[in-house]
Each structure stands twice: as C-alpha cells, then as structure tokens.
C-alpha cells in the first residue's frame, strides 16, 4: 500500500532520520508479515445447502460440506497454507457425541480436503461447545458442574477421530486441565505420533468471542466459562498455563484473544521462546469491520502489532483479505 510521503530535511547530527529512510527499503524493517504466518478459520455447517454469510462476523461464511473443497482450493490459490476448522453439527446432546462421530461434519471435511489438496495444513479445533446442548466445553455432572476428567476422555476421542480422518494438527480449545498430556498419549497409543498439538494454552474468558458463538451456535445456555477460561486480570497465570502445556507435550502454544493481550504474547515469547500462535478473534475482527476506520490501514497495523509482539502464527479472519491486498 503506497501512501504519499513527504520528504524531510534534517541536520546530519540526528541519525534517526537516516534510519527512517532505510526502513522504507525494508532493510531495517523489523516486522514483516508473510503468507505463511497466517491460519484462516473456516466454519462447516451440516445444516445448510449453500454458503451463508455470518451476520456477526461480516465477510465470513458458514460453508456446507460440499463447498468446502472449492473454498480451500481458492484459499490455496492466493497462498493460504493453513486452515482451522470448526463444525456446526445437525444434532447436539448433553455429552456432545457428534463431535467424535467418524462421519461428523469436521471429519468428513478433513477427509475431503486432504484427498483433493496436498500442500495444506489442516488444523482441527477440538472442543465440545458446538456439540453440547448446553453449550459448555465440558461434560456436566448432575449438579451442573463441569467434570474435567470425564471431559478429557471425550476430547481424546475427538482428537483420535480427527487423526483418523487425516488431520495435521489438533487444537484442543476447551481449557480442561491435563488436556495436552491426555491427547498426546491417546494419539501416540493409537499410532498417530506425527499429528501435532496446538494448545489453546492461555485462553481468556473474553467478551470478544461473542460473534463466534453466534456463528458456531455455541453460547452456554446457563453460566459462563469463567471456571475454565482465564481471568484477564492475570498474566503470571498465563505463563504457568503455557509452561504446563509445553511440559505436557504441546508443539505450539497459543494466546487468545490477541489485541488486548499483546503483553501476554510478548511475555510468552520472551519467556519460553517456543512456537507461539495468537488468535485474532471474531470480536476483534468485527470491531474493525463495524467501524468507520480506514479498513486496510488498520488491518495492517493490527496484524503487524501481533507479529511484532512475538507471535509466529496468526489465526485471523483478516488472513484472506490481507494476503489479497498486501502480499
Ligand atoms: C471454543 C472456541 C471459541 C473460539 C474458538 N474456539 C469460543 C469460546 O471459547 O467461546 C472463539 C474464536 C473467536 O471468537 O473467533 N470451541
């Protein structure tokens, strides 16, 4: 994006001006976004016949299974090399069993994509909230508690069913304790040793997810997620969560959301120097879309700031338009 630039006179004893000149040629530009930094989120809906725009996330769509290969092919053509899949099933129940149905909507999408397109990384979000009738990310006890340990077993089943369908990376997002160790063991025991784990390690209990919850029909029908997601007033705790996930065998750790959490991204990268993803979530995207700001300019500023803070991987609804316009 070329903007009109005003030349500047500056006396030679102030070297900062020379630096700014060099920066224009990118030789000293510290942060450069590239196509491979991005992961693009995709929603696959078992209940529809034609792609449908998501009202709460303008410009994003729910796709029926039969359009998914076509969509990923066109993403691949513009240079997107990884996608993360979310499923919207036709049936929900108390225990979310559709999530590990071998013929579930995500499992079929993985198989279809992997069959037709070879050089694409397919990531599967592993969670129960889209599949449970109550919308929580875990199995409930009779008293309506979340049963962490029972949930792990279901998470393991989902991860295994994705692996069986040909997934490259599973991304457990439910924030149940011990998930990474449990999933790693399950995958290894079943022979899926080369399936990687991207852990939603520091996932905050955030108001920025609400457009996604409309999109994925996954709002909790009672209560909130504060017993399993993190409190945004805490930062040391995020470092502990990340530390545990690395120890349990995560290949990539994640901070989510991104923009109000750039300090967490920065700290995590400095502290662990481990592959780090940041999720630029639905509410962050919608906030820009619904504003009167210069869309392209602010999009670039936002994505650059996430990378500058230390993220190696950026999951973003902007990925497609950013790559089309800038890369
Ligand atoms: C859970 C999940 C959520 C998001 C990704 N995975 C929602 C939640 O925790 O409520 C949110 C992503 C976004 O807002 O873009 N399956």
Coordinates of C-alpha atoms and ligand atoms in Angstrom, one line a residue:
X1 CA 0.0 0.0 0.0
X2 CA 1.7 3.2 -1.2
X3 CA 0.9 6.3 0.6
X4 CA 2.1 9.8 -0.2
X5 CA 5.2 10.5 1.6
X6 CA 6.7 13.9 2.5
X7 CA 10.4 14.3 2.2
X8 CA 12.1 15.6 5.2
X9 CA 15.1 17.9 5.9
X10 CA 17.1 17.1 9.0
X11 CA 20.5 18.2 10.0
X12 CA 23.1 15.4 10.0
X13 CA 23.7 15.2 13.7
X14 CA 20.3 13.5 14.1
X15 CA 20.8 10.0 12.7
X16 CA 17.2 8.8 13.4
X17 CA 16.2 10.3 10.1
X18 CA 18.7 8.2 8.1
X19 CA 17.2 5.1 9.8
X20 CA 13.7 6.1 8.7
X21 CA 15.0 6.4 5.1
X22 CA 16.4 2.9 5.2
X23 CA 13.3 1.5 6.7
X24 CA 11.5 2.4 3.5
X25 CA 13.6 -0.2 1.7
X26 CA 12.8 -2.8 4.4
X27 CA 16.4 -3.4 5.1
X28 CA 15.9 -2.4 8.7
X29 CA 12.1 -3.1 8.9
X30 CA 11.8 -5.4 11.9
X31 CA 8.4 -6.9 11.4
X32 CA 7.4 -8.3 8.0
X33 CA 4.2 -10.3 7.6
X34 CA 4.3 -13.2 5.1
X35 CA 1.7 -15.5 3.8
X36 CA 2.9 -18.4 5.9
X37 CA 2.2 -16.5 9.1
X38 CA -1.5 -17.0 8.8
X39 CA -4.1 -19.5 9.6
X40 CA -7.6 -18.9 8.2
X41 CA -10.7 -20.1 10.2
X42 CA -13.4 -22.0 8.4
X43 CA -16.9 -22.9 9.6
X44 CA -18.5 -26.0 8.2
X45 CA -22.3 -26.3 8.8
X46 CA -24.1 -29.6 8.4
X47 CA -27.5 -27.8 8.3
X48 CA -27.1 -25.7 5.1
X49 CA -27.0 -26.3 1.4
X50 CA -25.4 -23.1 0.3
X51 CA -22.7 -20.9 1.9
X52 CA -24.2 -18.4 4.2
X53 CA -22.7 -15.1 5.5
X54 CA -22.3 -14.9 9.2
X55 CA -24.1 -11.8 10.3
X56 CA -21.9 -11.3 13.4
X57 CA -18.6 -11.7 11.5
X58 CA -19.2 -9.7 8.3
X59 CA -17.5 -11.1 5.3
X60 CA -17.1 -14.6 6.8
X61 CA -19.3 -17.6 5.9
X62 CA -20.6 -20.9 7.1
X63 CA -19.9 -23.5 4.3
X64 CA -21.8 -26.6 3.6
X65 CA -19.6 -29.7 3.3
X66 CA -20.0 -29.8 -0.5
X67 CA -18.5 -26.3 -0.9
X68 CA -15.5 -26.8 1.4
X69 CA -13.0 -28.2 -1.1
X70 CA -13.8 -25.4 -3.6
X71 CA -13.2 -22.8 -0.9
X72 CA -10.0 -24.3 0.4
X73 CA -8.8 -24.6 -3.3
X74 CA -9.3 -20.9 -3.8
X75 CA -7.6 -20.1 -0.5
X76 CA -4.7 -22.2 -1.5
X77 CA -4.5 -20.3 -4.8
X78 CA -4.0 -17.0 -3.0
X79 CA -1.3 -18.6 -0.9
X80 CA -3.0 -19.6 2.3
X81 CA -1.4 -22.7 3.5
X82 CA -3.2 -23.5 6.7
X83 CA -6.8 -23.5 7.9
X84 CA -8.5 -24.2 11.2
X85 CA -11.9 -26.0 11.0
X86 CA -14.9 -25.5 13.2
X87 CA -18.0 -27.7 12.8
X88 CA -21.7 -26.9 13.3
X89 CA -23.4 -30.3 13.7
X90 CA -27.1 -31.1 12.9
X91 CA -27.5 -32.8 16.3
X92 CA -26.5 -31.8 19.8
X93 CA -26.8 -33.7 23.0
X94 CA -25.7 -33.5 26.7
X95 CA -22.3 -35.2 26.0
X96 CA -21.5 -33.8 22.6
X97 CA -21.1 -37.2 21.0
X98 CA -21.4 -35.9 17.4
X99 CA -18.0 -34.3 17.9
X100 CA -16.3 -37.7 17.6
X101 CA -18.6 -39.2 15.1
X102 CA -16.4 -40.7 12.4
X103 CA -18.8 -39.3 9.8
X104 CA -19.2 -36.0 11.6
X105 CA -19.1 -32.8 9.6
X106 CA -15.5 -31.9 10.5
X107 CA -14.2 -35.5 10.0
X108 CA -15.8 -35.5 6.5
X109 CA -14.4 -32.1 5.7
X110 CA -10.9 -33.2 6.8
X111 CA -11.1 -36.2 4.5
X112 CA -12.4 -34.3 1.6
X113 CA -9.8 -31.5 1.8
X114 CA -6.9 -34.0 2.4
X115 CA -8.0 -36.0 -0.6
X116 CA -8.0 -33.1 -3.1
X117 CA -5.4 -30.7 -1.8
X118 CA -1.9 -31.9 -0.8
X119 CA 0.0 -28.9 0.4
X120 CA -2.3 -27.6 3.0
X121 CA -2.1 -27.8 6.8
X122 CA -5.4 -28.7 8.3
X123 CA -5.9 -27.9 11.9
X124 CA -9.0 -29.1 13.8
X125 CA -10.4 -27.2 16.8
X126 CA -11.2 -29.8 19.4
X127 CA -14.0 -28.7 21.7
X128 CA -17.4 -29.7 22.9
X129 CA -19.2 -26.3 23.0
X130 CA -20.5 -26.6 19.4
X131 CA -21.8 -30.1 20.1
X132 CA -23.3 -30.0 23.5
X133 CA -27.0 -29.0 24.0
X134 CA -25.9 -26.8 27.0
X135 CA -23.1 -25.1 25.1
X136 CA -20.4 -25.7 27.6
X137 CA -16.9 -27.0 26.7
X138 CA -17.2 -30.0 29.0
X139 CA -19.3 -32.8 30.3
X140 CA -21.7 -31.8 33.2
X141 CA -22.3 -33.6 36.4
X142 CA -25.8 -34.0 37.9
X143 CA -25.2 -30.8 39.9
X144 CA -24.2 -29.0 36.6
X145 CA -20.5 -28.9 37.5
X146 CA -18.0 -29.3 34.6
X147 CA -16.4 -32.7 35.0
X148 CA -12.8 -32.0 33.9
X149 CA -11.7 -35.6 33.9
X150 CA -14.7 -37.1 32.2
X151 CA -14.3 -34.4 29.5
X152 CA -10.8 -35.5 28.8
X153 CA -12.0 -38.8 27.6
X154 CA -14.3 -37.2 25.1
X155 CA -11.6 -34.7 24.0
X156 CA -9.3 -37.8 23.4
X157 CA -12.0 -39.4 21.2
X158 CA -12.5 -36.3 19.1
X159 CA -8.7 -35.9 18.6
X160 CA -8.4 -39.5 17.6
X161 CA -11.3 -39.2 15.1
X162 CA -9.7 -36.2 13.5
X163 CA -6.3 -38.0 13.3
X164 CA -8.0 -41.0 11.7
X165 CA -9.5 -38.6 9.1
X166 CA -6.1 -37.2 8.3
X167 CA -5.6 -34.1 10.3
X168 CA -2.2 -32.4 10.6
X169 CA -2.7 -30.6 13.9
X170 CA -5.3 -30.9 16.6
X171 CA -6.1 -27.8 18.7
X172 CA -7.8 -28.5 21.9
X173 CA -9.6 -25.3 22.9
X174 CA -11.7 -26.3 25.9
X175 CA -9.2 -25.3 28.7
X176 CA -9.7 -28.5 30.6
X177 CA -6.7 -29.4 32.8
X178 CA -4.4 -32.1 31.6
X179 CA -5.7 -32.0 28.1
X180 CA -2.4 -31.9 26.3
X181 CA -0.9 -34.8 28.1
X182 CA -4.1 -36.8 27.7
X183 CA -4.4 -36.1 23.9
X184 CA -0.7 -36.7 23.3
X185 CA -0.9 -40.1 24.9
X186 CA -4.1 -41.1 23.1
X187 CA -2.7 -40.1 19.7
X188 CA 0.6 -41.9 20.4
X189 CA -1.1 -45.0 21.7
X190 CA -3.2 -45.1 18.5
X191 CA -0.2 -44.7 16.3
X192 CA -0.8 -41.0 15.3
X193 CA 2.6 -39.9 16.5
X194 CA 3.1 -37.4 13.8
X195 CA -0.1 -35.5 14.5
X196 CA 0.9 -32.2 16.3
X197 CA -0.9 -30.4 19.1
X198 CA -1.5 -26.7 19.1
X199 CA -2.7 -25.9 22.6
X200 CA -5.0 -23.1 23.4
X201 CA -2.9 -22.6 26.5
X202 CA -3.7 -19.1 27.6
X203 CA -7.3 -18.7 26.6
X204 CA -9.0 -15.8 28.4
X205 CA -12.6 -15.6 29.4
X206 CA -13.3 -12.8 26.9
X207 CA -16.2 -10.8 25.7
X208 CA -14.5 -10.8 22.3
X209 CA -15.8 -14.3 21.4
X210 CA -19.5 -13.4 21.2
X211 CA -19.6 -13.1 17.3
X212 CA -18.0 -16.6 17.1
X213 CA -20.6 -18.0 19.5
X214 CA -23.3 -16.8 17.2
X215 CA -21.5 -18.2 14.2
X216 CA -20.9 -21.6 15.8
X217 CA -24.1 -21.6 17.8
X218 CA -22.0 -22.4 21.0
X219 CA -23.1 -19.9 23.7
X220 CA -23.5 -21.6 27.1
X221 CA -27.2 -21.8 27.9
X222 CA -26.5 -21.0 31.6
X223 CA -23.5 -19.7 33.4
X224 CA -20.3 -18.6 31.8
X225 CA -16.9 -20.1 31.1
X226 CA -15.0 -18.4 33.9
X227 CA -14.3 -21.6 35.8
X228 CA -12.2 -23.0 32.9
X229 CA -11.1 -19.9 30.9
X230 CA -8.6 -17.4 32.3
X231 CA -9.2 -14.1 34.1
X232 CA -7.9 -11.2 32.0
X233 CA -6.6 -9.5 35.1
X234 CA -3.9 -12.2 35.3
X235 CA -0.7 -12.6 33.4
X236 CA 1.6 -14.8 35.6
X237 CA -1.1 -17.4 35.5
X238 CA -0.9 -17.4 31.7
X239 CA 2.8 -18.2 31.9
X240 CA 2.0 -21.1 34.2
X241 CA -0.7 -22.4 31.8
X242 CA 1.8 -22.2 28.9
X243 CA 4.5 -23.8 30.9
X244 CA 2.3 -26.8 31.8
X245 CA 1.2 -27.3 28.2
X246 CA 4.8 -27.2 27.0
X247 CA 5.7 -29.8 29.6
X248 CA 2.7 -31.9 28.7
X249 CA 3.9 -32.1 25.1
X250 CA 2.3 -29.2 23.1
X251 CA 4.1 -28.5 19.8
X252 CA 2.6 -25.0 19.5
X253 CA 1.1 -22.9 22.3
X254 CA -1.5 -20.1 21.9
X255 CA -2.6 -16.9 23.4
X256 CA -6.1 -15.9 22.8
X257 CA -7.5 -13.3 22.1
X258 CA -4.6 -11.2 20.7
X259 CA -5.2 -7.5 20.8
X260 CA -5.9 -6.8 24.4
X261 CA -3.3 -9.5 25.2
X262 CA -0.2 -8.3 23.3
X263 CA 1.6 -8.1 26.6
X264 CA 0.9 -11.8 27.2
X265 CA 2.1 -12.7 23.7
X266 CA 5.3 -10.6 24.3
X267 CA 5.9 -12.2 27.7
X268 CA 5.3 -15.7 26.5
X269 CA 7.6 -15.4 23.6
X270 CA 10.4 -13.9 25.7
X271 CA 9.9 -16.5 28.5
X272 CA 9.6 -19.7 26.5
X273 CA 10.9 -19.0 23.0
X274 CA 8.5 -21.7 21.8
X275 CA 6.4 -21.7 18.7
X276 CA 3.6 -19.3 19.5
X277 CA 0.2 -18.7 17.9
X278 CA -2.1 -15.8 18.6
X279 CA -5.8 -15.9 17.8
X280 CA -7.1 -12.6 16.5
X281 CA -10.7 -13.5 17.5
X282 CA -14.1 -12.7 16.0
X283 CA -14.8 -9.7 18.2
X284 CA -11.5 -8.1 17.3
X285 CA -12.3 -8.6 13.6
X286 CA -15.9 -7.4 13.9
X287 CA -14.8 -4.3 15.9
X288 CA -12.8 -3.1 12.9
X289 CA -15.4 -4.2 10.3
X290 CA -18.1 -2.3 12.0
X291 CA -16.1 0.9 12.5
X292 CA -15.5 3.9 10.3
X293 CA -11.7 3.4 10.4
X294 CA -9.6 3.0 7.2
X295 CA -10.0 -0.7 6.9
X296 CA -6.8 -1.7 5.1
X297 CA -4.6 0.6 7.0
X298 CA -5.8 -0.5 10.4
X299 CA -5.9 -4.2 9.4
X300 CA -2.2 -4.0 8.6
X301 CA -1.4 -2.1 11.8
X302 CA -3.3 -4.7 13.9
X303 CA -1.7 -7.7 12.2
X304 CA 1.8 -6.2 12.4
X305 CA 1.4 -5.5 16.1
X306 CA 0.5 -9.1 16.8
X307 CA 3.6 -10.3 15.0
X308 CA 5.8 -7.6 16.5
X309 CA 4.7 -8.7 20.0
X310 CA 6.1 -12.1 19.2
X311 CA 3.5 -14.3 17.6
X312 CA 4.9 -16.8 15.0
X313 CA 1.4 -17.8 13.8
X314 CA -1.6 -15.5 13.5
X315 CA -5.1 -17.1 13.3
X316 CA -7.2 -14.4 11.8
X317 CA -10.4 -13.8 9.8
X318 CA -8.5 -11.0 8.1
X319 CA -6.0 -13.5 6.6
X320 CA -7.7 -13.8 3.3
X321 CA -8.2 -10.1 2.5
X322 CA -4.8 -9.2 4.0
X323 CA -3.0 -11.6 1.7
X324 CA -5.0 -10.5 -1.3
X325 CA -4.3 -6.8 -0.7
X326 CA -0.8 -6.7 0.7
X327 CA 1.2 -9.9 -0.1
Ligands
LIG1 C1 -14.2 -23.0 21.5 C2 -13.7 -21.8 20.7 C3 -14.1 -20.5 20.8 C4 -13.4 -19.7 19.9 C5 -12.5 -20.6 19.3 N1 -12.7 -21.9 19.8 C6 -15.2 -19.9 21.6 C7 -15.3 -19.8 23.0 O1 -14.4 -20.2 23.8 O2 -16.4 -19.4 23.5 C8 -13.5 -18.3 19.6 C9 -12.9 -17.8 18.4 C10 -13.3 -16.4 18.0 O3 -14.0 -15.7 18.8 O4 -13.0 -16.1 16.9 N2 -14.6 -24.0 20.7

